Amino acid sequence: CRDKCYKGFHVESPCSLPPSLHSHFEQSFHGLHLNNFFQYDAVQPGRKKLSETFVTRTLVGNPGTTYKYLGLRLFSHPWCEVDERGNRRSEENCGTSSLLKLGYTQSASKALITMGAVNRQLTTRSNTILSQTIA
């Protein structure tokens, strides 16, 4: 069904991914968990009783990224260094100092920066697979 309904959809087995990618991904999620990034949302479906959602979530991404669900807008925690205006710094500046200035702990900053690095690895991997598939 996948080949018919989702032509071109690419699936890789976990063992085909580099072990360092798994390790960095787990380290990042563990750091986000330890720093209480995952929160329950308070929603008011149908404008009735205010209640918590059943699952926790967070948003990590480029500075300024937002996501809206059930009328609630989430703003991303930055996964990269930012300048004094909150804009993304270049990839060469890949430390955690600007996140520390924003009030993130060293542990939280490291988890966010690591998640950004994992995202860049996966993006590069996806682009490589895409170029091989199209070629």
Short mmCIF file of N, CA, C and O in Angstrom, two decimals:
data_model
loop_
_atom_site.label_atom_id
_atom_site.label_comp_id
_atom_site.label_asym_id
_atom_site.label_seq_id
_atom_site.Cartn_x
_atom_site.Cartn_y
_atom_site.Cartn_z
N CYS A 1 0.83 -1.20 0.00
CA CYS A 1 0.00 0.00 0.00
C CYS A 1 0.87 1.26 0.00
O CYS A 1 0.56 2.21 -0.67
N ARG A 2 1.99 1.23 0.79
CA ARG A 2 2.83 2.42 0.88
C ARG A 2 3.37 2.81 -0.49
O ARG A 2 3.36 3.99 -0.86
N ASP A 3 3.84 1.83 -1.26
CA ASP A 3 4.41 2.12 -2.57
C ASP A 3 3.37 2.67 -3.53
O ASP A 3 3.68 3.49 -4.39
N LYS A 4 2.13 2.23 -3.37
CA LYS A 4 1.06 2.67 -4.26
C LYS A 4 0.50 4.03 -3.84
O LYS A 4 0.34 4.93 -4.66
N CYS A 5 0.22 4.18 -2.55
CA CYS A 5 -0.41 5.41 -2.05
C CYS A 5 0.58 6.54 -1.81
O CYS A 5 0.21 7.71 -1.88
N TYR A 6 1.81 6.19 -1.48
CA TYR A 6 2.81 7.20 -1.14
C TYR A 6 4.04 7.01 -2.02
O TYR A 6 5.15 6.79 -1.53
N LYS A 7 3.85 7.08 -3.31
CA LYS A 7 4.94 6.86 -4.25
C LYS A 7 6.10 7.81 -3.93
O LYS A 7 5.92 9.00 -3.73
N GLY A 8 7.29 7.24 -3.82
CA GLY A 8 8.48 8.02 -3.52
C GLY A 8 8.78 8.17 -2.04
O GLY A 8 9.81 8.72 -1.67
N PHE A 9 7.87 7.69 -1.19
CA PHE A 9 8.10 7.77 0.26
C PHE A 9 9.26 6.86 0.62
O PHE A 9 9.29 5.69 0.25
N HIS A 10 10.23 7.38 1.34
CA HIS A 10 11.45 6.64 1.65
C HIS A 10 11.48 6.28 3.14
O HIS A 10 11.27 7.14 3.99
N VAL A 11 11.73 5.02 3.42
CA VAL A 11 11.82 4.54 4.80
C VAL A 11 13.19 3.91 5.00
O VAL A 11 13.65 3.14 4.17
N GLU A 12 13.84 4.29 6.10
CA GLU A 12 15.12 3.69 6.44
C GLU A 12 14.99 2.95 7.77
O GLU A 12 14.28 3.41 8.66
N SER A 13 15.66 1.84 7.88
CA SER A 13 15.64 1.12 9.15
C SER A 13 16.51 1.87 10.15
O SER A 13 17.48 2.53 9.75
N PRO A 14 16.18 1.80 11.42
CA PRO A 14 16.99 2.52 12.43
C PRO A 14 18.47 2.14 12.40
O PRO A 14 19.33 3.00 12.63
N CYS A 15 18.78 0.89 12.07
CA CYS A 15 20.18 0.48 12.07
C CYS A 15 20.97 1.09 10.91
O CYS A 15 22.20 1.08 10.93
N SER A 16 20.27 1.67 9.92
CA SER A 16 20.99 2.31 8.81
C SER A 16 21.44 3.74 9.17
O SER A 16 22.22 4.33 8.44
N LEU A 17 20.93 4.27 10.27
CA LEU A 17 21.32 5.61 10.70
C LEU A 17 22.59 5.54 11.55
O LEU A 17 22.79 4.57 12.27
N PRO A 18 23.43 6.57 11.49
CA PRO A 18 24.65 6.56 12.31
C PRO A 18 24.33 6.49 13.80
O PRO A 18 23.41 7.18 14.27
N PRO A 19 25.06 5.68 14.57
CA PRO A 19 24.82 5.59 16.02
C PRO A 19 24.93 6.95 16.71
O PRO A 19 24.20 7.21 17.67
N SER A 20 25.78 7.83 16.22
CA SER A 20 25.92 9.15 16.85
C SER A 20 24.64 9.97 16.72
O SER A 20 24.30 10.75 17.61
N LEU A 21 23.91 9.77 15.63
CA LEU A 21 22.64 10.47 15.46
C LEU A 21 21.64 10.03 16.52
O LEU A 21 20.98 10.87 17.15
N HIS A 22 21.54 8.74 16.74
CA HIS A 22 20.66 8.22 17.81
C HIS A 22 21.09 8.77 19.17
O HIS A 22 20.26 9.20 19.97
N SER A 23 22.37 8.74 19.42
CA SER A 23 22.90 9.19 20.70
C SER A 23 22.59 10.67 20.95
O SER A 23 22.12 11.05 22.02
N HIS A 24 22.84 11.51 19.95
CA HIS A 24 22.57 12.95 20.10
C HIS A 24 21.09 13.22 20.27
O HIS A 24 20.69 14.08 21.06
N PHE A 25 20.26 12.49 19.52
CA PHE A 25 18.81 12.64 19.63
C PHE A 25 18.35 12.30 21.05
O PHE A 25 17.60 13.06 21.67
N GLU A 26 18.81 11.17 21.58
CA GLU A 26 18.43 10.75 22.93
C GLU A 26 18.94 11.74 23.97
O GLU A 26 18.22 12.08 24.92
N GLN A 27 20.18 12.22 23.82
CA GLN A 27 20.74 13.20 24.76
C GLN A 27 19.90 14.47 24.77
O GLN A 27 19.62 15.04 25.82
N SER A 28 19.52 14.92 23.58
CA SER A 28 18.75 16.15 23.49
C SER A 28 17.38 16.00 24.15
O SER A 28 16.98 16.83 24.96
N PHE A 29 16.66 14.92 23.83
CA PHE A 29 15.35 14.72 24.44
C PHE A 29 15.45 14.54 25.95
O PHE A 29 14.61 15.04 26.70
N HIS A 30 16.48 13.85 26.39
CA HIS A 30 16.69 13.68 27.83
C HIS A 30 16.91 15.05 28.49
O HIS A 30 16.32 15.35 29.54
N GLY A 31 17.73 15.90 27.87
CA GLY A 31 17.98 17.24 28.40
C GLY A 31 16.73 18.10 28.41
O GLY A 31 16.47 18.83 29.37
N LEU A 32 15.92 18.00 27.35
CA LEU A 32 14.67 18.74 27.31
C LEU A 32 13.72 18.27 28.42
O LEU A 32 13.06 19.07 29.07
N HIS A 33 13.68 16.96 28.62
CA HIS A 33 12.83 16.39 29.68
C HIS A 33 13.30 16.86 31.06
O HIS A 33 12.49 17.30 31.88
N LEU A 34 14.60 16.76 31.32
CA LEU A 34 15.13 17.15 32.64
C LEU A 34 14.91 18.62 32.94
O LEU A 34 14.78 19.01 34.09
N ASN A 35 14.85 19.44 31.90
CA ASN A 35 14.65 20.88 32.08
C ASN A 35 13.18 21.29 31.95
O ASN A 35 12.88 22.47 31.80
N ASN A 36 12.29 20.31 32.02
CA ASN A 36 10.84 20.56 32.03
C ASN A 36 10.33 21.36 30.82
O ASN A 36 9.46 22.22 30.96
N PHE A 37 10.83 21.05 29.64
CA PHE A 37 10.34 21.71 28.44
C PHE A 37 8.97 21.21 28.03
O PHE A 37 8.20 21.93 27.42
N PHE A 38 8.66 19.95 28.34
CA PHE A 38 7.39 19.36 27.91
C PHE A 38 6.31 19.72 28.92
O PHE A 38 6.38 19.36 30.08
N GLN A 39 5.31 20.45 28.45
CA GLN A 39 4.24 20.95 29.31
C GLN A 39 2.88 20.52 28.80
O GLN A 39 2.69 20.30 27.60
N TYR A 40 1.93 20.42 29.71
CA TYR A 40 0.54 20.21 29.32
C TYR A 40 -0.01 21.54 28.85
O TYR A 40 0.33 22.59 29.37
N ASP A 41 -0.89 21.49 27.87
CA ASP A 41 -1.56 22.70 27.41
C ASP A 41 -2.87 22.85 28.16
O ASP A 41 -3.52 21.85 28.50
N ALA A 42 -3.28 24.05 28.39
CA ALA A 42 -4.60 24.33 28.95
C ALA A 42 -5.48 24.76 27.77
O ALA A 42 -5.16 25.71 27.06
N VAL A 43 -6.56 24.02 27.54
CA VAL A 43 -7.45 24.31 26.43
C VAL A 43 -8.87 24.48 26.95
O VAL A 43 -9.22 24.03 28.03
N GLN A 44 -9.68 25.14 26.14
CA GLN A 44 -11.07 25.38 26.51
C GLN A 44 -11.95 25.06 25.30
O GLN A 44 -12.48 25.96 24.64
N PRO A 45 -12.10 23.75 25.00
CA PRO A 45 -12.89 23.38 23.82
C PRO A 45 -14.34 23.82 23.95
O PRO A 45 -14.95 23.65 24.99
N GLY A 46 -14.87 24.40 22.88
CA GLY A 46 -16.26 24.86 22.90
C GLY A 46 -16.51 25.98 23.88
O GLY A 46 -17.65 26.23 24.25
N ARG A 47 -15.46 26.65 24.32
CA ARG A 47 -15.55 27.76 25.27
C ARG A 47 -16.23 27.35 26.58
O ARG A 47 -16.90 28.13 27.23
N LYS A 48 -16.05 26.06 26.94
CA LYS A 48 -16.65 25.57 28.17
C LYS A 48 -15.58 25.43 29.23
O LYS A 48 -14.84 26.37 29.48
N LYS A 49 -15.47 24.29 29.82
CA LYS A 49 -14.56 24.05 30.93
C LYS A 49 -13.09 24.08 30.48
O LYS A 49 -12.71 23.45 29.50
N LEU A 50 -12.27 24.78 31.22
CA LEU A 50 -10.84 24.84 30.98
C LEU A 50 -10.21 23.55 31.50
O LEU A 50 -10.47 23.13 32.63
N SER A 51 -9.42 22.88 30.65
CA SER A 51 -8.82 21.62 31.07
C SER A 51 -7.44 21.44 30.44
O SER A 51 -7.10 22.11 29.47
N GLU A 52 -6.67 20.50 31.04
CA GLU A 52 -5.35 20.16 30.51
C GLU A 52 -5.49 19.13 29.41
O GLU A 52 -6.40 18.30 29.43
N THR A 53 -4.56 19.18 28.46
CA THR A 53 -4.51 18.14 27.45
C THR A 53 -3.96 16.86 28.07
O THR A 53 -3.37 16.89 29.15
N PHE A 54 -4.12 15.75 27.39
CA PHE A 54 -3.66 14.46 27.89
C PHE A 54 -2.17 14.22 27.64
O PHE A 54 -1.58 13.34 28.24
N VAL A 55 -1.61 14.97 26.74
CA VAL A 55 -0.20 14.78 26.39
C VAL A 55 0.59 16.07 26.64
O VAL A 55 0.03 17.16 26.68
N THR A 56 1.89 15.92 26.80
CA THR A 56 2.76 17.08 26.93
C THR A 56 3.45 17.31 25.60
O THR A 56 3.60 16.40 24.79
N ARG A 57 3.87 18.55 25.38
CA ARG A 57 4.59 18.87 24.15
C ARG A 57 5.39 20.14 24.34
O ARG A 57 5.23 20.86 25.33
N THR A 58 6.25 20.37 23.37
CA THR A 58 7.03 21.59 23.32
C THR A 58 7.31 21.90 21.86
O THR A 58 7.06 21.07 20.99
N LEU A 59 7.82 23.07 21.58
CA LEU A 59 8.19 23.44 20.22
C LEU A 59 9.62 23.96 20.24
O LEU A 59 9.93 24.88 20.98
N VAL A 60 10.46 23.31 19.48
CA VAL A 60 11.86 23.69 19.36
C VAL A 60 12.12 23.95 17.89
O VAL A 60 11.70 23.16 17.04
N GLY A 61 12.77 25.05 17.55
CA GLY A 61 13.02 25.33 16.14
C GLY A 61 13.71 26.65 15.92
O GLY A 61 14.32 27.22 16.83
N ASN A 62 13.59 27.15 14.71
CA ASN A 62 14.19 28.43 14.37
C ASN A 62 13.52 29.55 15.17
O ASN A 62 12.32 29.47 15.46
N PRO A 63 14.28 30.57 15.54
CA PRO A 63 13.70 31.68 16.30
C PRO A 63 12.50 32.28 15.55
O PRO A 63 12.54 32.46 14.34
N GLY A 64 11.43 32.51 16.29
CA GLY A 64 10.24 33.11 15.71
C GLY A 64 9.21 32.11 15.18
O GLY A 64 8.11 32.48 14.80
N THR A 65 9.55 30.83 15.16
CA THR A 65 8.61 29.82 14.70
C THR A 65 7.47 29.68 15.70
O THR A 65 7.69 29.65 16.90
N THR A 66 6.24 29.62 15.19
CA THR A 66 5.08 29.44 16.06
C THR A 66 4.22 28.31 15.52
O THR A 66 4.33 27.92 14.36
N TYR A 67 3.36 27.79 16.38
CA TYR A 67 2.44 26.72 16.03
C TYR A 67 1.15 26.99 16.78
O TYR A 67 1.18 27.27 17.99
N LYS A 68 0.03 26.92 16.10
CA LYS A 68 -1.26 27.19 16.75
C LYS A 68 -2.12 25.94 16.70
O LYS A 68 -2.28 25.31 15.66
N TYR A 69 -2.65 25.57 17.87
CA TYR A 69 -3.51 24.39 18.00
C TYR A 69 -4.60 24.70 19.02
O TYR A 69 -4.30 25.13 20.14
N LEU A 70 -5.85 24.48 18.64
CA LEU A 70 -7.00 24.75 19.50
C LEU A 70 -6.95 26.15 20.11
O LEU A 70 -7.22 26.35 21.29
N GLY A 71 -6.55 27.12 19.30
CA GLY A 71 -6.52 28.50 19.76
C GLY A 71 -5.32 28.87 20.61
O GLY A 71 -5.21 30.01 21.05
N LEU A 72 -4.43 27.92 20.84
CA LEU A 72 -3.25 28.19 21.66
C LEU A 72 -2.03 28.32 20.75
O LEU A 72 -1.76 27.44 19.94
N ARG A 73 -1.30 29.42 20.85
CA ARG A 73 -0.11 29.62 20.03
C ARG A 73 1.13 29.32 20.86
O ARG A 73 1.32 29.86 21.93
N LEU A 74 1.95 28.40 20.34
CA LEU A 74 3.23 28.06 20.96
C LEU A 74 4.34 28.79 20.22
O LEU A 74 4.31 28.88 18.99
N PHE A 75 5.30 29.29 20.95
CA PHE A 75 6.49 29.90 20.36
C PHE A 75 7.66 28.95 20.59
O PHE A 75 7.78 28.35 21.65
N SER A 76 8.51 28.83 19.59
CA SER A 76 9.60 27.86 19.69
C SER A 76 10.70 28.32 20.65
O SER A 76 10.97 29.51 20.79
N HIS A 77 11.31 27.32 21.27
CA HIS A 77 12.57 27.53 21.97
C HIS A 77 13.63 27.46 20.88
O HIS A 77 13.61 26.52 20.07
N PRO A 78 14.56 28.40 20.82
CA PRO A 78 15.53 28.39 19.71
C PRO A 78 16.53 27.24 19.82
O PRO A 78 17.03 26.95 20.90
N TRP A 79 16.80 26.60 18.70
CA TRP A 79 17.76 25.50 18.67
C TRP A 79 19.08 25.94 18.07
O TRP A 79 19.89 25.14 17.62
N CYS A 80 19.31 27.24 18.12
CA CYS A 80 20.55 27.79 17.59
C CYS A 80 20.89 29.05 18.40
O CYS A 80 20.08 29.55 19.16
N GLU A 81 22.09 29.52 18.19
CA GLU A 81 22.49 30.79 18.80
C GLU A 81 21.66 31.91 18.17
O GLU A 81 21.29 31.84 16.99
N VAL A 82 21.35 32.92 18.95
CA VAL A 82 20.60 34.07 18.45
C VAL A 82 21.36 35.35 18.77
O VAL A 82 22.16 35.41 19.70
N ASP A 83 21.10 36.38 17.95
CA ASP A 83 21.74 37.67 18.20
C ASP A 83 20.89 38.47 19.19
O ASP A 83 19.87 38.00 19.69
N GLU A 84 21.31 39.71 19.43
CA GLU A 84 20.61 40.53 20.44
C GLU A 84 19.18 40.87 20.03
O GLU A 84 18.36 41.25 20.87
N ARG A 85 18.82 40.69 18.77
CA ARG A 85 17.45 40.94 18.31
C ARG A 85 16.62 39.67 18.26
O ARG A 85 15.47 39.69 17.85
N GLY A 86 17.23 38.53 18.63
CA GLY A 86 16.51 37.26 18.61
C GLY A 86 16.58 36.53 17.29
O GLY A 86 15.92 35.52 17.09
N ASN A 87 17.39 37.05 16.35
CA ASN A 87 17.53 36.39 15.05
C ASN A 87 18.61 35.33 15.09
O ASN A 87 19.57 35.43 15.85
N ARG A 88 18.48 34.35 14.22
CA ARG A 88 19.43 33.24 14.15
C ARG A 88 20.82 33.76 13.78
O ARG A 88 20.97 34.56 12.87
N ARG A 89 21.83 33.28 14.52
CA ARG A 89 23.21 33.56 14.16
C ARG A 89 23.67 32.53 13.14
O ARG A 89 23.06 31.48 13.00
N SER A 90 24.78 32.79 12.49
CA SER A 90 25.31 31.85 11.50
C SER A 90 25.72 30.55 12.17
O SER A 90 25.95 30.49 13.36
N GLU A 91 25.82 29.48 11.37
CA GLU A 91 26.15 28.16 11.88
C GLU A 91 27.52 28.10 12.54
O GLU A 91 27.78 27.26 13.38
N GLU A 92 28.42 29.00 12.17
CA GLU A 92 29.76 28.98 12.77
C GLU A 92 29.71 29.29 14.27
O GLU A 92 30.52 28.84 15.04
N ASN A 93 28.75 30.11 14.66
CA ASN A 93 28.59 30.47 16.07
C ASN A 93 27.67 29.46 16.75
O ASN A 93 26.51 29.73 16.99
N CYS A 94 28.19 28.30 17.04
CA CYS A 94 27.33 27.21 17.51
C CYS A 94 27.58 26.91 18.98
O CYS A 94 27.69 25.76 19.37
N GLY A 95 27.66 27.92 19.81
CA GLY A 95 27.82 27.71 21.24
C GLY A 95 26.48 27.82 21.93
O GLY A 95 25.44 27.62 21.33
N THR A 96 26.52 28.18 23.21
CA THR A 96 25.26 28.31 23.96
C THR A 96 25.16 29.65 24.68
O THR A 96 24.21 29.89 25.40
N SER A 97 26.14 30.54 24.47
CA SER A 97 26.20 31.77 25.27
C SER A 97 24.97 32.66 25.12
O SER A 97 24.48 33.21 26.10
N SER A 98 24.43 32.80 23.90
CA SER A 98 23.27 33.68 23.75
C SER A 98 22.03 33.08 24.41
O SER A 98 21.18 33.80 24.90
N LEU A 99 21.94 31.76 24.44
CA LEU A 99 20.81 31.13 25.11
C LEU A 99 20.91 31.30 26.62
O LEU A 99 19.91 31.46 27.31
N LEU A 100 22.13 31.30 27.13
CA LEU A 100 22.34 31.55 28.56
C LEU A 100 21.88 32.97 28.91
O LEU A 100 21.26 33.18 29.95
N LYS A 101 22.16 33.92 28.02
CA LYS A 101 21.74 35.31 28.25
C LYS A 101 20.21 35.44 28.23
O LYS A 101 19.66 36.34 28.85
N LEU A 102 19.55 34.54 27.52
CA LEU A 102 18.09 34.56 27.48
C LEU A 102 17.46 33.90 28.71
O LEU A 102 16.25 33.91 28.88
N GLY A 103 18.30 33.28 29.56
CA GLY A 103 17.80 32.67 30.78
C GLY A 103 17.74 31.15 30.76
O GLY A 103 17.30 30.55 31.74
N TYR A 104 18.17 30.55 29.67
CA TYR A 104 18.22 29.08 29.64
C TYR A 104 19.42 28.61 30.45
O TYR A 104 20.46 29.27 30.46
N THR A 105 19.29 27.49 31.12
CA THR A 105 20.42 26.92 31.86
C THR A 105 21.42 26.33 30.87
O THR A 105 21.10 26.13 29.69
N GLN A 106 22.61 26.00 31.36
CA GLN A 106 23.62 25.38 30.50
C GLN A 106 23.10 24.06 29.94
O GLN A 106 23.26 23.77 28.76
N SER A 107 22.47 23.27 30.79
CA SER A 107 21.92 21.98 30.37
C SER A 107 20.83 22.15 29.31
O SER A 107 20.79 21.42 28.31
N ALA A 108 19.93 23.09 29.52
CA ALA A 108 18.85 23.34 28.56
C ALA A 108 19.42 23.86 27.24
O ALA A 108 19.00 23.43 26.16
N SER A 109 20.39 24.76 27.32
CA SER A 109 21.02 25.32 26.12
C SER A 109 21.68 24.23 25.30
O SER A 109 21.55 24.18 24.07
N LYS A 110 22.38 23.33 25.98
CA LYS A 110 23.05 22.24 25.29
C LYS A 110 22.03 21.33 24.60
O LYS A 110 22.24 20.90 23.46
N ALA A 111 20.93 21.03 25.27
CA ALA A 111 19.89 20.18 24.68
C ALA A 111 19.29 20.84 23.44
O ALA A 111 19.06 20.17 22.42
N LEU A 112 19.04 22.15 23.50
CA LEU A 112 18.47 22.86 22.36
C LEU A 112 19.44 22.89 21.18
O LEU A 112 19.05 22.62 20.04
N ILE A 113 20.70 23.21 21.44
CA ILE A 113 21.71 23.27 20.38
C ILE A 113 21.91 21.89 19.76
O ILE A 113 22.03 21.75 18.53
N THR A 114 21.89 20.84 20.60
CA THR A 114 22.03 19.48 20.08
C THR A 114 20.86 19.11 19.19
O THR A 114 21.04 18.50 18.13
N MET A 115 19.64 19.49 19.57
CA MET A 115 18.47 19.21 18.74
C MET A 115 18.60 19.93 17.39
O MET A 115 18.24 19.36 16.35
N GLY A 116 19.12 21.13 17.39
CA GLY A 116 19.35 21.84 16.13
C GLY A 116 20.35 21.12 15.25
O GLY A 116 20.19 21.04 14.03
N ALA A 117 21.40 20.58 15.86
CA ALA A 117 22.42 19.83 15.11
C ALA A 117 21.82 18.55 14.52
O ALA A 117 22.11 18.19 13.37
N VAL A 118 20.98 17.87 15.29
CA VAL A 118 20.31 16.66 14.80
C VAL A 118 19.42 17.03 13.60
O VAL A 118 19.40 16.33 12.59
N ASN A 119 18.70 18.12 13.72
CA ASN A 119 17.84 18.57 12.62
C ASN A 119 18.67 18.83 11.36
O ASN A 119 18.27 18.43 10.27
N ARG A 120 19.81 19.49 11.51
CA ARG A 120 20.65 19.75 10.33
C ARG A 120 21.15 18.46 9.70
O ARG A 120 21.18 18.33 8.48
N GLN A 121 21.52 17.48 10.54
CA GLN A 121 21.96 16.18 10.01
C GLN A 121 20.84 15.50 9.24
O GLN A 121 21.07 14.95 8.16
N LEU A 122 19.65 15.50 9.80
CA LEU A 122 18.52 14.84 9.14
C LEU A 122 18.13 15.57 7.85
O LEU A 122 17.76 14.93 6.86
N THR A 123 18.22 16.89 7.85
CA THR A 123 17.92 17.66 6.65
C THR A 123 18.92 17.35 5.54
O THR A 123 18.54 17.12 4.38
N THR A 124 20.20 17.31 5.90
CA THR A 124 21.24 16.95 4.92
C THR A 124 21.01 15.55 4.38
O THR A 124 21.08 15.31 3.17
N ARG A 125 20.71 14.62 5.27
CA ARG A 125 20.45 13.23 4.87
C ARG A 125 19.24 13.16 3.93
O ARG A 125 19.27 12.47 2.90
N SER A 126 18.18 13.88 4.26
CA SER A 126 16.98 13.88 3.42
C SER A 126 17.27 14.48 2.04
O SER A 126 16.80 13.95 1.02
N ASN A 127 18.02 15.57 2.00
CA ASN A 127 18.36 16.19 0.72
C ASN A 127 19.22 15.28 -0.15
O ASN A 127 19.04 15.23 -1.37
N THR A 128 20.12 14.53 0.48
CA THR A 128 20.95 13.58 -0.26
C THR A 128 20.10 12.47 -0.86
O THR A 128 20.23 12.14 -2.04
N ILE A 129 19.20 11.91 -0.07
CA ILE A 129 18.32 10.85 -0.54
C ILE A 129 17.41 11.38 -1.65
O ILE A 129 17.21 10.72 -2.68
N LEU A 130 16.90 12.59 -1.48
CA LEU A 130 16.04 13.19 -2.49
C LEU A 130 16.77 13.40 -3.81
O LEU A 130 16.26 13.07 -4.88
N SER A 131 18.00 13.90 -3.74
CA SER A 131 18.76 14.11 -4.98
C SER A 131 19.09 12.80 -5.67
O SER A 131 19.13 12.73 -6.90
N GLN A 132 19.32 11.72 -4.90
CA GLN A 132 19.59 10.41 -5.49
C GLN A 132 18.33 9.82 -6.11
O GLN A 132 18.39 9.14 -7.14
N THR A 133 17.20 10.08 -5.49
CA THR A 133 15.93 9.54 -5.99
C THR A 133 15.50 10.25 -7.27
O THR A 133 14.99 9.60 -8.19
N ILE A 134 15.70 11.55 -7.32
CA ILE A 134 15.28 12.33 -8.48
C ILE A 134 16.24 12.13 -9.65
O ILE A 134 15.81 12.12 -10.80
N ALA A 135 17.51 11.96 -9.37
CA ALA A 135 18.53 11.86 -10.43
C ALA A 135 18.36 10.65 -11.32
O ALA A 135 17.71 9.75 -11.16
#
